[in-house]
Coordinates of C-alpha atoms in Angstrom, one line a residue:
M11 CA 70.6 4.0 -11.7
R12 CA 66.8 5.0 -9.8
I13 CA 66.4 4.9 -6.3
A14 CA 62.3 6.0 -4.7
V15 CA 62.3 8.1 -2.1
F16 CA 59.9 7.8 0.7
C17 CA 59.7 10.5 2.9
S18 CA 57.5 13.1 4.5
S19 CA 54.5 15.9 2.6
S20 CA 54.4 17.2 5.8
P21 CA 54.7 21.0 5.9
T22 CA 54.7 22.3 9.6
I23 CA 58.6 19.6 10.8
D24 CA 61.6 20.8 11.4
P25 CA 63.5 22.0 8.7
K26 CA 66.0 19.3 9.5
Y27 CA 64.1 16.7 7.4
V28 CA 63.7 18.7 4.7
D29 CA 67.6 19.7 4.8
L30 CA 67.8 16.2 4.8
A31 CA 65.8 15.6 1.9
F32 CA 67.1 17.5 -0.4
E33 CA 71.0 16.7 1.0
L34 CA 69.8 12.8 -0.4
G35 CA 68.1 14.2 -3.9
G36 CA 71.7 16.2 -4.9
A37 CA 74.1 13.4 -3.7
I38 CA 71.7 10.8 -5.4
A39 CA 72.1 13.3 -8.8
A40 CA 76.4 13.0 -8.5
N41 CA 76.3 10.0 -8.5
S42 CA 74.6 10.9 -11.9
W43 CA 71.8 8.5 -11.0
E44 CA 67.6 8.8 -11.1
L45 CA 64.9 10.2 -8.5
V46 CA 62.3 8.8 -8.5
T47 CA 59.4 10.3 -6.3
G48 CA 55.7 10.7 -5.4
G49 CA 55.7 13.8 -7.5
G50 CA 54.9 16.3 -4.6
H51 CA 56.3 19.7 -4.7
I52 CA 56.3 20.8 -0.4
S53 CA 58.1 19.5 2.4
M54 CA 60.3 17.2 2.7
M55 CA 59.2 15.4 -1.2
G56 CA 59.6 18.3 -2.9
A57 CA 63.3 19.1 -1.3
V58 CA 64.3 16.1 -2.6
S59 CA 63.8 16.9 -5.8
R60 CA 64.5 20.2 -6.0
G61 CA 68.2 19.3 -4.6
A62 CA 69.0 16.3 -6.9
R63 CA 67.4 19.0 -9.8
Q64 CA 69.6 21.8 -8.5
G65 CA 73.0 18.8 -8.7
G66 CA 72.2 18.0 -12.6
G67 CA 69.4 15.0 -12.3
R68 CA 66.4 14.1 -13.9
T69 CA 63.8 13.6 -11.7
I70 CA 60.4 11.6 -11.9
G71 CA 57.8 11.2 -10.2
V72 CA 54.4 9.3 -9.9
I73 CA 51.0 11.3 -8.4
P74 CA 47.3 11.2 -7.9
Q75 CA 45.1 13.2 -10.1
A76 CA 43.3 14.3 -6.7
L77 CA 46.5 15.4 -5.7
V78 CA 47.3 17.2 -8.8
D79 CA 44.0 19.0 -8.3
I80 CA 44.3 20.4 -5.4
E81 CA 48.5 21.5 -6.5
F82 CA 50.7 19.0 -4.7
A83 CA 52.0 18.5 -7.7
D84 CA 55.8 19.3 -8.8
H85 CA 55.4 20.6 -12.5
D86 CA 59.5 20.7 -12.1
N87 CA 59.5 16.8 -12.9
D88 CA 61.2 16.0 -15.9
E89 CA 58.6 13.3 -16.0
L90 CA 55.3 13.3 -14.2
H91 CA 53.1 9.9 -14.4
V92 CA 50.0 10.8 -13.5
V93 CA 47.6 7.5 -12.4
E94 CA 43.7 7.4 -11.2
T95 CA 44.7 6.0 -8.0
M96 CA 47.8 5.9 -4.8
G97 CA 47.7 2.6 -6.0
E98 CA 49.2 2.4 -9.0
R99 CA 51.4 5.2 -7.7
K100 CA 53.0 3.0 -5.8
A101 CA 53.1 -0.2 -8.5
M102 CA 54.3 2.5 -11.3
I103 CA 57.4 3.1 -8.8
T104 CA 57.8 0.0 -7.3
D105 CA 58.2 -1.1 -11.7
I106 CA 60.5 1.2 -12.6
A107 CA 63.2 1.9 -8.6
D108 CA 65.6 0.0 -8.5
A109 CA 66.3 0.9 -4.8
F110 CA 64.0 2.6 -2.3
I111 CA 65.0 5.2 0.7
T112 CA 62.7 5.4 3.0
L113 CA 63.6 8.5 4.8
P114 CA 61.9 10.2 8.1
G115 CA 58.0 10.2 7.7
G116 CA 55.0 10.0 8.5
A117 CA 51.6 7.2 8.1
G118 CA 52.0 7.3 4.3
T119 CA 55.4 6.8 4.6
L120 CA 55.6 3.9 5.9
E121 CA 53.0 2.3 4.4
E122 CA 54.8 3.3 1.5
F123 CA 58.1 1.3 3.4
F124 CA 56.4 -1.9 4.5
E125 CA 55.0 -2.5 1.5
I126 CA 57.9 -2.5 -0.5
W127 CA 59.8 -5.0 2.4
V128 CA 57.0 -7.1 2.3
G129 CA 57.5 -7.6 -1.2
R130 CA 61.3 -8.1 -1.1
Y131 CA 60.5 -10.9 1.9
L132 CA 57.9 -12.5 -0.9
K133 CA 59.9 -11.9 -3.8
F134 CA 58.1 -9.2 -5.7
H135 CA 61.1 -8.1 -6.2
N136 CA 64.5 -7.8 -5.3
K137 CA 65.4 -4.0 -5.1
P138 CA 67.9 -3.4 -1.7
V139 CA 65.3 -1.9 0.9
V140 CA 67.2 1.0 2.3
I141 CA 65.6 3.3 5.4
L142 CA 68.6 6.5 5.6
D143 CA 67.7 7.0 9.4
P144 CA 70.0 10.3 11.1
F145 CA 68.5 11.7 13.4
G146 CA 67.4 8.5 15.4
I147 CA 62.8 8.2 14.7
Y148 CA 62.9 5.2 13.2
N149 CA 64.9 4.0 16.6
P150 CA 61.8 2.7 18.2
L151 CA 61.0 0.9 15.1
H152 CA 63.7 -0.5 14.4
E153 CA 63.3 -2.4 18.0
L154 CA 60.0 -3.3 17.3
V155 CA 61.4 -5.4 13.4
E156 CA 64.1 -7.5 16.4
H157 CA 61.6 -7.8 18.5
L158 CA 58.5 -9.6 16.1
E159 CA 60.9 -11.4 15.0
V160 CA 62.7 -12.6 18.5
E161 CA 59.0 -13.8 18.6
N162 CA 58.5 -15.0 15.2
F163 CA 56.0 -12.8 14.1
I164 CA 59.2 -11.6 11.2
K165 CA 60.9 -15.4 9.6
P166 CA 63.9 -15.4 10.2
G167 CA 66.0 -14.0 7.5
M168 CA 63.6 -10.8 7.0
R169 CA 64.8 -8.3 8.9
E170 CA 68.4 -8.3 7.1
L171 CA 66.5 -7.0 4.3
I172 CA 66.4 -3.4 5.2
S173 CA 69.4 -1.3 5.4
W174 CA 69.5 0.6 8.4
T175 CA 71.4 3.7 7.8
T176 CA 72.8 6.9 9.4
D177 CA 74.5 9.2 6.9
V178 CA 73.4 9.2 2.3
T179 CA 76.9 8.2 1.8
Q180 CA 75.9 5.1 3.5
A181 CA 72.6 5.3 2.1
L182 CA 73.9 5.4 -1.4
K183 CA 76.4 2.5 -0.9
A184 CA 73.1 0.4 0.1
C185 CA 71.3 1.2 -3.4
S186 CA 74.6 -0.2 -5.1

């Protein structure tokens, strides 16, 4: 099984988030699963890959050439696919992954999460969509999603396509 992880690449976040990513990578490897990421080597994105590799896991990165050019690429990945655009990156990750876990992150992470969630709802794929949030970063988002459903902006059943989890074990269980 291949698990795609969406997460922050910000170098200015609290180290607890980087530690969470490393723990998740190690747990993916412990299950003999492969990790798919956006191919970067810094912050949470790098940590999840390092955790997987330290645990003997296989890592696959997908990164646009523009990010490779600014020395953002994690060349230690077992596979590093270099694409031209962010759209190509997301499409390849969607194609090769069997499940998706979203860790705390910013606008880019949220954009990836929303695209994969909407894709599941529209039946472009039928893969698990998981949020792993032990620190409550996404609590306001969770409340917003519920509010949008109450206001009929989100159709019944769409909210249930997201597995909201608070620890690594729950997140991995939601993937299988």
